PDB file of C-alpha atoms and ligand atoms in Angstrom:
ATOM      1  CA  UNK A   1     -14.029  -5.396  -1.259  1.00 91.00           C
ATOM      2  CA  UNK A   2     -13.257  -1.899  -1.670  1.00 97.00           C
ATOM      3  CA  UNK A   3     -16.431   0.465  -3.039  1.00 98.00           C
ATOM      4  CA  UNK A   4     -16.326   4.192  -3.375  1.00 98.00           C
ATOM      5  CA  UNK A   5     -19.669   5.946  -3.936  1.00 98.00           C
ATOM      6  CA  UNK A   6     -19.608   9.533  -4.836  1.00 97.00           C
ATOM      7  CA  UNK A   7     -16.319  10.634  -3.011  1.00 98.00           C
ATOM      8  CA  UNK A   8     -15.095  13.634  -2.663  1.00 98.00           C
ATOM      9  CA  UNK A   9     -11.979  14.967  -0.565  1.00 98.00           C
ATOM     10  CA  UNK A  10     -11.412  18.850  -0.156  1.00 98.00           C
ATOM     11  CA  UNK A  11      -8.555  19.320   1.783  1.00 98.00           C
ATOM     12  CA  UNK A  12      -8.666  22.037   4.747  1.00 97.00           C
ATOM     13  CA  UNK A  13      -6.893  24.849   2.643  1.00 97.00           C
ATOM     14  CA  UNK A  14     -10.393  24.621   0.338  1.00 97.00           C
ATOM     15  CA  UNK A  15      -8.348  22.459  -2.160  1.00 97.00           C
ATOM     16  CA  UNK A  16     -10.102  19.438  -4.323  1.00 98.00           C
ATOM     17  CA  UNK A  17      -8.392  16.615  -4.563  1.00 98.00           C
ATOM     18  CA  UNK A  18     -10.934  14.278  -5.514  1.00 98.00           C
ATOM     19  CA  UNK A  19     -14.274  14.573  -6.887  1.00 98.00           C
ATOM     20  CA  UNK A  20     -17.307  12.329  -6.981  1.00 98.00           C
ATOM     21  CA  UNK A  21     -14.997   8.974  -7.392  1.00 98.00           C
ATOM     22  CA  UNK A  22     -17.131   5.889  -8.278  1.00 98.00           C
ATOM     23  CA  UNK A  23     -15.489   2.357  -8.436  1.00 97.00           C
ATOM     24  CA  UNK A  24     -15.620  -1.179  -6.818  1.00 97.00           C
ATOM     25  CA  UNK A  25     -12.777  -3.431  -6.768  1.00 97.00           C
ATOM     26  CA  UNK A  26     -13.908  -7.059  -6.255  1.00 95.00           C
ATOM     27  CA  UNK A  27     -12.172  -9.382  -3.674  1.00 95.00           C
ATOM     28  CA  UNK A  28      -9.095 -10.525  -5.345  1.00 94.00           C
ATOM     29  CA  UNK A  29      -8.868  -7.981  -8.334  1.00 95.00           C
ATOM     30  CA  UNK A  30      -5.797  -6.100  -8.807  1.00 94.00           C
ATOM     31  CA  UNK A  31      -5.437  -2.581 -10.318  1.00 95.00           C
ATOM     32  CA  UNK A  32      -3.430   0.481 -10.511  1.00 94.00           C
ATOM     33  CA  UNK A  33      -4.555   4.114 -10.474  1.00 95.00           C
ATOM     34  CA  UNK A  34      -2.350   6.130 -12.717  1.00 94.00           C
ATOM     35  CA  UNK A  35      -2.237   9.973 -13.313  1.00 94.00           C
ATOM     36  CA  UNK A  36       0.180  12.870 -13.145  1.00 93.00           C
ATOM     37  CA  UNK A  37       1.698  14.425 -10.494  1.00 93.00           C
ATOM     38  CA  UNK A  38      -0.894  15.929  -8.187  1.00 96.00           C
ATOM     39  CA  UNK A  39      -3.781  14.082  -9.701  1.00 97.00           C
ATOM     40  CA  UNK A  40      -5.170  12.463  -6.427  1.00 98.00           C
ATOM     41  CA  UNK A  41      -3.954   9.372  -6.748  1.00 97.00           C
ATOM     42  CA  UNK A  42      -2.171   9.435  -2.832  1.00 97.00           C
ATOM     43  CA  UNK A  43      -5.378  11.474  -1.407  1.00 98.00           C
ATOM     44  CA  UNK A  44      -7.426   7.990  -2.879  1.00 98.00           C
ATOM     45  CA  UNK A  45      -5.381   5.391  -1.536  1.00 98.00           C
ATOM     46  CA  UNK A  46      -4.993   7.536   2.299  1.00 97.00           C
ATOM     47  CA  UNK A  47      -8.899   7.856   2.367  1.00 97.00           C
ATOM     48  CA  UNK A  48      -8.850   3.693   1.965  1.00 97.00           C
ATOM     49  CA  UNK A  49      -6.534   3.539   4.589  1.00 95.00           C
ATOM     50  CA  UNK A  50      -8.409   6.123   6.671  1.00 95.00           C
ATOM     51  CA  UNK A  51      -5.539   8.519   6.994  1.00 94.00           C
ATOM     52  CA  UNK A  52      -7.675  11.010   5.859  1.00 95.00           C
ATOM     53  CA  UNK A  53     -11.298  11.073   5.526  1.00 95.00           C
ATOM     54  CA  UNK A  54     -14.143  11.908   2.795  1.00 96.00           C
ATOM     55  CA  UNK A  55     -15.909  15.134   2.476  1.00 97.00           C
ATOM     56  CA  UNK A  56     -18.552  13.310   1.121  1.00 97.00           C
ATOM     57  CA  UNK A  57     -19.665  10.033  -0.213  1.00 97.00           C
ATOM     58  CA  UNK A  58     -19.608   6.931   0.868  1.00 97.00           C
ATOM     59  CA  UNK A  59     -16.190   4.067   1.030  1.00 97.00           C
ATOM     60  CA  UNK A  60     -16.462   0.411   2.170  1.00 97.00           C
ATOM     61  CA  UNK A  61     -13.672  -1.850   2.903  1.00 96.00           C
ATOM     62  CA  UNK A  62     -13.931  -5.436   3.383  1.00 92.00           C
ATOM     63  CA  UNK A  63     -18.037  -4.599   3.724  1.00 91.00           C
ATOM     64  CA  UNK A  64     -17.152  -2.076   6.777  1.00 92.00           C
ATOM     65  CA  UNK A  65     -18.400   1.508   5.818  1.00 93.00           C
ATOM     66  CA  UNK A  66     -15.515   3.684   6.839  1.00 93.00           C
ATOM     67  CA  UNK A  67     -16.507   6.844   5.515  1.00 89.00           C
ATOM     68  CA  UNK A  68     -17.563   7.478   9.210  1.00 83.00           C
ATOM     69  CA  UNK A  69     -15.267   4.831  11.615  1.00 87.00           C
ATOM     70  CA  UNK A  70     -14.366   5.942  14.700  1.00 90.00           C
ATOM     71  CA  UNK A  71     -11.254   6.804  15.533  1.00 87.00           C
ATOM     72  CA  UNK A  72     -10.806   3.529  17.625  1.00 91.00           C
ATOM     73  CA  UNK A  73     -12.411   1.159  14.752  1.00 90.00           C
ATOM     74  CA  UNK A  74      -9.366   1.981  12.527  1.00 90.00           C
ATOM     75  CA  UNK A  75      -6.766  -0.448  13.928  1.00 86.00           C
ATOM     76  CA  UNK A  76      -8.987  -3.150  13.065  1.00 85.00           C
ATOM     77  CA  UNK A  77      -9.554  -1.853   9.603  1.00 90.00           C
ATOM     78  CA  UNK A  78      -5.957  -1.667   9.169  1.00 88.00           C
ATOM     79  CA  UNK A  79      -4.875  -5.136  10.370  1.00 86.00           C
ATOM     80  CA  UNK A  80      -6.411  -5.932   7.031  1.00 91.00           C
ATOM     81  CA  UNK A  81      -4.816  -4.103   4.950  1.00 95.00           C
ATOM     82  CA  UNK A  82      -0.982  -4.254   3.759  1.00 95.00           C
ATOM     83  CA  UNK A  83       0.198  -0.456   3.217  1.00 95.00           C
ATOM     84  CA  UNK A  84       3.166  -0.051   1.351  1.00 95.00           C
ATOM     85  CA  UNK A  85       3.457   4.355   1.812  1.00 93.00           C
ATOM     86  CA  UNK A  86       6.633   6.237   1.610  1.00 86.00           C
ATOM     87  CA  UNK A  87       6.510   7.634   4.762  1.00 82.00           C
ATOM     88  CA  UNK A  88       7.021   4.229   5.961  1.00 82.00           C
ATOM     89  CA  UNK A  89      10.483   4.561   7.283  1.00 88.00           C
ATOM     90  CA  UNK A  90      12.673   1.717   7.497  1.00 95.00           C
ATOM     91  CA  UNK A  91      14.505   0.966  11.425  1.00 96.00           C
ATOM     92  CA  UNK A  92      18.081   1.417  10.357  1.00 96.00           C
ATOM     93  CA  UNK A  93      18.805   0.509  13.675  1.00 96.00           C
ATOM     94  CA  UNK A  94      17.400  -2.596  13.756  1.00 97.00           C
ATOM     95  CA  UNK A  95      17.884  -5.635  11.928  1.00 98.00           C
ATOM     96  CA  UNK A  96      15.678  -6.424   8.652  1.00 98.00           C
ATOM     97  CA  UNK A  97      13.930  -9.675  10.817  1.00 98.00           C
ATOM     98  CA  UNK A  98      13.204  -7.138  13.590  1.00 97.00           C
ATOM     99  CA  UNK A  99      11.958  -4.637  10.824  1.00 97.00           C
ATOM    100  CA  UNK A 100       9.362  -7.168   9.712  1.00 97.00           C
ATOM    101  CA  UNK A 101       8.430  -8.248  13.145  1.00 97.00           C
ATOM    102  CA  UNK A 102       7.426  -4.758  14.774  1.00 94.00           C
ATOM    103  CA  UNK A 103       3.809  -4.813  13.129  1.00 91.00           C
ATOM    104  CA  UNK A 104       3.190  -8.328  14.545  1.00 93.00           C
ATOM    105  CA  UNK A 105       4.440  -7.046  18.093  1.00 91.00           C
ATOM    106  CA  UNK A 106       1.752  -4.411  17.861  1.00 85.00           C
ATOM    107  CA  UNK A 107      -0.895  -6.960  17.070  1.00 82.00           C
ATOM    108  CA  UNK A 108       0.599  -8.689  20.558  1.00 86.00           C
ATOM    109  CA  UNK A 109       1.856 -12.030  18.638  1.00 88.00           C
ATOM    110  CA  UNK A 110       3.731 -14.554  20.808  1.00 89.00           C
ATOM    111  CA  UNK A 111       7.153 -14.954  19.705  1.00 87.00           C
ATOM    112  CA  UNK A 112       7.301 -18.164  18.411  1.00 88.00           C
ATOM    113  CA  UNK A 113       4.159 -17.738  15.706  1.00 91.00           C
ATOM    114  CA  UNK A 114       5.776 -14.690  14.728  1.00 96.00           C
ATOM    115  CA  UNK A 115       8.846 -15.812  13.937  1.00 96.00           C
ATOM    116  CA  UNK A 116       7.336 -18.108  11.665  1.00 96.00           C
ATOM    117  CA  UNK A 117       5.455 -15.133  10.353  1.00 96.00           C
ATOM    118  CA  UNK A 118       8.413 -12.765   9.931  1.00 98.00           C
ATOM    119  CA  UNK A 119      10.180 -15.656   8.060  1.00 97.00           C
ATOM    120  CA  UNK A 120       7.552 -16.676   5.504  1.00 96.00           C
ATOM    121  CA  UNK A 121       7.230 -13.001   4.757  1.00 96.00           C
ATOM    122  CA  UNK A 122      11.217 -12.155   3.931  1.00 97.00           C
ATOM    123  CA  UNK A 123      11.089 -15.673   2.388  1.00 96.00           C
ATOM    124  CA  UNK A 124       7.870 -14.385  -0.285  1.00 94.00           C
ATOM    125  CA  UNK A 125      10.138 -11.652  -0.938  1.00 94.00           C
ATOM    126  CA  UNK A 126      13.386 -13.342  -1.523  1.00 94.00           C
ATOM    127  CA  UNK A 127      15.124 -11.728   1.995  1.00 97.00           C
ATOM    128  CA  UNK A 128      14.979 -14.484   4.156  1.00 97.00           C
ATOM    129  CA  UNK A 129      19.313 -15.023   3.594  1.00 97.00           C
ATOM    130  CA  UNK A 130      19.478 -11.834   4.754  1.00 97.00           C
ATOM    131  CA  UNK A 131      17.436 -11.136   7.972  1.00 97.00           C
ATOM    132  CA  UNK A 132      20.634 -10.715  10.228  1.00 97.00           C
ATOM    133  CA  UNK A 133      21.862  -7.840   8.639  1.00 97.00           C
ATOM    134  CA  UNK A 134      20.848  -4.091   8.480  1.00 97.00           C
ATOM    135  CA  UNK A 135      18.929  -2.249   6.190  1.00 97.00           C
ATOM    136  CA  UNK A 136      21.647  -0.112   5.453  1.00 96.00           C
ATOM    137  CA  UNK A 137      23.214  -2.678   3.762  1.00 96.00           C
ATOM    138  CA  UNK A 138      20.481  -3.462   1.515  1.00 95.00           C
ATOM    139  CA  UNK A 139      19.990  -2.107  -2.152  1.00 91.00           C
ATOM    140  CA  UNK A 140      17.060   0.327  -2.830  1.00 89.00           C
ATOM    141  CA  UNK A 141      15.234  -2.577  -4.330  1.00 90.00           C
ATOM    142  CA  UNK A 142      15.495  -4.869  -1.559  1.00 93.00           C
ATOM    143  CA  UNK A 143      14.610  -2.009   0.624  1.00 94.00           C
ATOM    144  CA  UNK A 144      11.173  -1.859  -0.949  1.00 93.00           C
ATOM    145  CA  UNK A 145      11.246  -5.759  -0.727  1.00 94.00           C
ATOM    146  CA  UNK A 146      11.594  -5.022   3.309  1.00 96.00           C
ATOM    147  CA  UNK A 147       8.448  -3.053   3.149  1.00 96.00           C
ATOM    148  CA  UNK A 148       6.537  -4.972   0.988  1.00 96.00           C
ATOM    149  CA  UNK A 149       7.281  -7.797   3.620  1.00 97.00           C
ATOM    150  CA  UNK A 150       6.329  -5.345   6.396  1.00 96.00           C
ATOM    151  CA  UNK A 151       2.676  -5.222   4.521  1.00 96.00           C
ATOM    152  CA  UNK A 152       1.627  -8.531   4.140  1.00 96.00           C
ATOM    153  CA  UNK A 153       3.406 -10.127   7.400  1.00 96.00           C
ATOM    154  CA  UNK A 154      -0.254  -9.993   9.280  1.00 93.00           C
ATOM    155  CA  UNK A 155      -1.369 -11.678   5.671  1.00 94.00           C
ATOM    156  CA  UNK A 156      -3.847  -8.673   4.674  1.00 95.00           C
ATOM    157  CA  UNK A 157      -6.293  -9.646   2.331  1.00 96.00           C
ATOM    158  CA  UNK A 158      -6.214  -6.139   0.891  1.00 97.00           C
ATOM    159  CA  UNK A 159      -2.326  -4.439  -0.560  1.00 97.00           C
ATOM    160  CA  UNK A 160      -2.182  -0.781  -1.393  1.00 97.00           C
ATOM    161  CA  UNK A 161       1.042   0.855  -2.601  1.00 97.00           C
ATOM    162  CA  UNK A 162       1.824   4.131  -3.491  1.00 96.00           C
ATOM    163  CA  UNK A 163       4.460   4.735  -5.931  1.00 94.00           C
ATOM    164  CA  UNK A 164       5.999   1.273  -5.011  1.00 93.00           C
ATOM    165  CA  UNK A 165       8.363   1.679  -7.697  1.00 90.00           C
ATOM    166  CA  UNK A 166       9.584   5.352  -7.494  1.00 85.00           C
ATOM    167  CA  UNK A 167      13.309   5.600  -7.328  1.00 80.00           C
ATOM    168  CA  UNK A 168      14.049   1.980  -9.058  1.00 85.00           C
ATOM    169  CA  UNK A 169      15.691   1.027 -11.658  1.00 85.00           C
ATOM    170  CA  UNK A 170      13.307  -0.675 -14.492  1.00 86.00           C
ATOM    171  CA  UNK A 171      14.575  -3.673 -13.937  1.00 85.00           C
ATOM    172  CA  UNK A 172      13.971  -3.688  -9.923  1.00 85.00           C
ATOM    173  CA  UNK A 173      10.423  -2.019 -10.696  1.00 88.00           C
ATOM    174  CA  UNK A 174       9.659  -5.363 -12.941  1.00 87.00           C
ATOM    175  CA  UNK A 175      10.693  -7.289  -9.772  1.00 87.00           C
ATOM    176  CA  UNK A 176       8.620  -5.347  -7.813  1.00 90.00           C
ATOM    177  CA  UNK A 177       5.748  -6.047  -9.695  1.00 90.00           C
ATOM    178  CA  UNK A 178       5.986  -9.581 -10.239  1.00 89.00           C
ATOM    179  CA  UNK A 179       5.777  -9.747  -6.342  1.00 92.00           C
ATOM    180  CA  UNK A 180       2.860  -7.798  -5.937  1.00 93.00           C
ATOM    181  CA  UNK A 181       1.214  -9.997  -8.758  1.00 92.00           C
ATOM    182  CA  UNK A 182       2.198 -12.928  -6.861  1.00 92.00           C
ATOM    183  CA  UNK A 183       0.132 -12.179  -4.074  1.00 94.00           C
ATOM    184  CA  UNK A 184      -2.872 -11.101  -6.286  1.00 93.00           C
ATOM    185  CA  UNK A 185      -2.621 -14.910  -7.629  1.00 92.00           C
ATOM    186  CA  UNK A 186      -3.193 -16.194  -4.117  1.00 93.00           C
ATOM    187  CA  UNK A 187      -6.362 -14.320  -3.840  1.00 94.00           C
ATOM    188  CA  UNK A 188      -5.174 -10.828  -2.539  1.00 96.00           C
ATOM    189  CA  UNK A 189      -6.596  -7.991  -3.812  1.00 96.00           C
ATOM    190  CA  UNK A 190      -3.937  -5.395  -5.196  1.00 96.00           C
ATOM    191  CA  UNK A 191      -4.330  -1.512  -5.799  1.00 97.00           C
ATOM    192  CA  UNK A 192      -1.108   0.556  -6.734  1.00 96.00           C
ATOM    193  CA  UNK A 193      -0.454   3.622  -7.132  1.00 96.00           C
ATOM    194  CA  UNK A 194       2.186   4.996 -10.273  1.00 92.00           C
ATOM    195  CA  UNK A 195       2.861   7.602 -12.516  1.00 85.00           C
ATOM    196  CA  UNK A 196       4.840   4.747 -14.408  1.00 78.00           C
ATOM    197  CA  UNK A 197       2.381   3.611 -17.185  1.00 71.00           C
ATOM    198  CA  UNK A 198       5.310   1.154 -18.362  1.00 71.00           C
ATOM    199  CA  UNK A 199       5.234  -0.496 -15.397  1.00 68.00           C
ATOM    200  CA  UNK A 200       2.291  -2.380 -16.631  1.00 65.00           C
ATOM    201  CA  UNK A 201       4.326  -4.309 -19.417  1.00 66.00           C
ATOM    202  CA  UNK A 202       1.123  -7.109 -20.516  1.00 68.00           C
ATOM    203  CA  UNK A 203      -0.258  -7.569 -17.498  1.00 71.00           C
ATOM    204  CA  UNK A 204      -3.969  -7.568 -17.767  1.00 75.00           C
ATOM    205  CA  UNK A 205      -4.900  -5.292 -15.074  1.00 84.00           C
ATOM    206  CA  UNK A 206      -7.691  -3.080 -14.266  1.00 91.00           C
ATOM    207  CA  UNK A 207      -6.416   0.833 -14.795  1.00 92.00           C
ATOM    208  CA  UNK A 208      -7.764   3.555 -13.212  1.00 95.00           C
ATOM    209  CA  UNK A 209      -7.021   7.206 -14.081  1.00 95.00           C
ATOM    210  CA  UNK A 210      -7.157  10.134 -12.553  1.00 97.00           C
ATOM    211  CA  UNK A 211      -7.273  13.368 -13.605  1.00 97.00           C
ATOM    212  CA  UNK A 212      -7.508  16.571 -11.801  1.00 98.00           C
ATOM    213  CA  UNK A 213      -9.043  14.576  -9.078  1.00 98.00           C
ATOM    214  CA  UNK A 214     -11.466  13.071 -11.397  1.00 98.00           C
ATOM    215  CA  UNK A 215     -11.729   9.346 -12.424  1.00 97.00           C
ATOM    216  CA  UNK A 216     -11.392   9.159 -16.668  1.00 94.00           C
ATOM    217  CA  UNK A 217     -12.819   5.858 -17.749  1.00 70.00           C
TER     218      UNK A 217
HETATM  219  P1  ADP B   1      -0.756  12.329  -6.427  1.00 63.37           P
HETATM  220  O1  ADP B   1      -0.547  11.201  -5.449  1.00 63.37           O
HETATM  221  O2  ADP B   1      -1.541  11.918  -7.646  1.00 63.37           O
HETATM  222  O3  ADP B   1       0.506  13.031  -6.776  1.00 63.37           O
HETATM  223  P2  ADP B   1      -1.988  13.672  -4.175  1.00 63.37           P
HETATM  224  O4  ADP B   1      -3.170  12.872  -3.761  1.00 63.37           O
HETATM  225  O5  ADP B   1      -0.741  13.536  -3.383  1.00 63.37           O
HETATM  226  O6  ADP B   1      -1.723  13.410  -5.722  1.00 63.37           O
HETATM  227  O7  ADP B   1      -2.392  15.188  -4.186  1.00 63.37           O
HETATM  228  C1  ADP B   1      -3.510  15.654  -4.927  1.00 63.37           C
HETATM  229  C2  ADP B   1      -3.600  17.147  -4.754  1.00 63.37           C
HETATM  230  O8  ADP B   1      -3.975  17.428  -3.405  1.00 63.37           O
HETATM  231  C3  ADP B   1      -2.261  17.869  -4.982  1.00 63.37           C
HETATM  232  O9  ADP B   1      -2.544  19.099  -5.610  1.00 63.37           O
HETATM  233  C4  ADP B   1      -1.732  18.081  -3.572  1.00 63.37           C
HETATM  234  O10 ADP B   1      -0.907  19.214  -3.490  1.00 63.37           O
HETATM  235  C5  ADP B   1      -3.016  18.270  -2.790  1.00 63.37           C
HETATM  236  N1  ADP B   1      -2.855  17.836  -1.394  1.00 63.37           N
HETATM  237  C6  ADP B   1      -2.418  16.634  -0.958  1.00 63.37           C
HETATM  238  N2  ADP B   1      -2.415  16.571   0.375  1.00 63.37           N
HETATM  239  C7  ADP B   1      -2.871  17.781   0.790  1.00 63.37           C
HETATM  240  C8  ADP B   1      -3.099  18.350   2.059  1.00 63.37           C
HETATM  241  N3  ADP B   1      -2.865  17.678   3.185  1.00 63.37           N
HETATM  242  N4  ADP B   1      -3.579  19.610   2.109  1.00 63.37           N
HETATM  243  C9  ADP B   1      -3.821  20.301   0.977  1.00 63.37           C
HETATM  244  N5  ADP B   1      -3.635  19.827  -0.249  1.00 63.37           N
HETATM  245  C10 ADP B   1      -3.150  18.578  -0.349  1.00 63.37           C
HETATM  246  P1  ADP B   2       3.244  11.751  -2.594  1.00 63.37           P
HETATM  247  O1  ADP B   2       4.451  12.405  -3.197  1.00 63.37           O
HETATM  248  O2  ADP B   2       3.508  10.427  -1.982  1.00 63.37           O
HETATM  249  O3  ADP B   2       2.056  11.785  -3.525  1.00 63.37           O
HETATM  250  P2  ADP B   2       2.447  14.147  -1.349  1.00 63.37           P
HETATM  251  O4  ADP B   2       3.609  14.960  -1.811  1.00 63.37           O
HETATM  252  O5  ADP B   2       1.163  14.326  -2.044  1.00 63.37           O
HETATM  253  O6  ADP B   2       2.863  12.615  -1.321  1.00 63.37           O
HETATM  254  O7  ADP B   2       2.173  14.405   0.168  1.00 63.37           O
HETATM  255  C1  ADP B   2       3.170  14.309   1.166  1.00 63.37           C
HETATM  256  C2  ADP B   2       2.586  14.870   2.433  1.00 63.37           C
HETATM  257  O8  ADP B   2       2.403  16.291   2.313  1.00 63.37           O
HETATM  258  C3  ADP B   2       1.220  14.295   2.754  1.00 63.37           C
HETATM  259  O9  ADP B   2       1.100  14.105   4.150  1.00 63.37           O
HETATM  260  C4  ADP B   2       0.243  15.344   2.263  1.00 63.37           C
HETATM  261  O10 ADP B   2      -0.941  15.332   3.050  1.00 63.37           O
HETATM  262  C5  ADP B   2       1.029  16.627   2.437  1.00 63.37           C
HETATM  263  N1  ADP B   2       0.705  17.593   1.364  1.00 63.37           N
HETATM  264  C6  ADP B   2       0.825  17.403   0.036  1.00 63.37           C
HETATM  265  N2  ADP B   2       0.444  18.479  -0.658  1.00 63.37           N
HETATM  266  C7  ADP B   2       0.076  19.402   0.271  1.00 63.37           C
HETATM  267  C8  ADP B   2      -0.412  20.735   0.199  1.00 63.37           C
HETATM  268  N3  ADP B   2      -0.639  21.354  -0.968  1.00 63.37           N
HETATM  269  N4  ADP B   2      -0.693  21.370   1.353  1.00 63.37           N
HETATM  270  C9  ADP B   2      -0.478  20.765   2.520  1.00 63.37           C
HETATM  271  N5  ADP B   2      -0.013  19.512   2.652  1.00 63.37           N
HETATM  272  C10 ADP B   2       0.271  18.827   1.546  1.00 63.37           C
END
């Protein structure tokens, strides 16, 4: 489901990031990459969502090598996969439903399927009683509920997060993770990103961590 072989990523300044990653996460398998600050662990998770792209070696996503997609190719790659980034900035001047709707406007929905859509997907994160209001009046964790609900609206099989949890209080975080490990129990398959190794609690999950832009197994 997701495969790298050999990857490396040197940035344009002649920086490192990653080097000669190996892993395959099956279909329905859900993981998170730890490591410090700096460690890759962003630069691994862009190249999946081809927002940046391999020096070398090979990635494949949902059995489509996209170590070499054209640029036109990549919509379709990501109408499979549910990114939860933090440069994924809430509309604070729309309303949460219409926050949740845009990607399925871009995928040229008719309204009436999508409003079923947008529903099921505040409802899976516990917003539906408040899809009227603004985002401004939403806590920080419910925020990150909006995005997570953003993700998985077009029902992804694949879910990548980075640092999903950042800026939460531990109790929020826990939330946040029992919903991602909700959708891994319906068969999606999960990969976050997080400095926060007590995140995990005893879930048993599949670690990965980096180091230096190397994997440590
Ligand atoms: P992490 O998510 O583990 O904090 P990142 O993948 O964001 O790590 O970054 C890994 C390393 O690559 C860091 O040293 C970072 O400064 C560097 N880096 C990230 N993006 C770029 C870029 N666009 N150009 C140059 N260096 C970058
Ligand atoms: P995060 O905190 O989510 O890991 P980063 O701080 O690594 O994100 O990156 C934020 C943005 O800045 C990204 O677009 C990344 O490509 C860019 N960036 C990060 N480090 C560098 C760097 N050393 N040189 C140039 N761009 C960088």
């Amino acid at each position: 489901m997701i495969s790298f072989n050999q990857v490396c990523k040197r940035y344009p300044n002649g920086f490192n990031a990653l080097r000669n990653i190996g892993f395959t996460l099956e279909a329905g398998e859900m993981a998170l990459i730890t490591g410090h600050s700096g460690a890759g662990k962003s630069t691994l998770l862009r190249l999946i969502a081809a927002i940046e792209r391999p020096t070398s070696g090979s990635i494949v996503v949902n059995g489509q090598n996209i170590s070499a997609l054209k640029s036109g190719a990549i919509p379709f790659l990501r109408r499979n996969l549910g990114l939860v980034f933090q440069d994924q900035k809430i509309l604070f001047d729309r309303t949460v439903f219409d926050n949740v709707l845009l990607p399925l406007q871009i995928s040229g929905f008719d309204s009436r399927a999508a409003t079923g859509r947008v529903r099921a997907a505040l409802d899976k994160v516990g917003l539906l009683d408040r899809e009227k209001t603004r985002p401004i009046t939403l806590s920080g964790g419910e925020q990150q509920r909006l995005c997570i609900a953003r993700a998985i609206v077009n029902r992804p099989s694949i879910l990548i997060a980075d640092e999903p949890t950042s800026n939460l209080d531990a109790d929020y975080a826990r939330d946040i993770m029992a919903m991602f490990k909700s959708f891994h129990q319906v068969g999606v398959t999960v990969l976050i990103a997080t400095h926060d190794v007590n995140l995990l609690g005893d879930m048993p999950l599949r670690i990965f961590t980096l180091n230096h832009g190397e994997l440590t197994v």
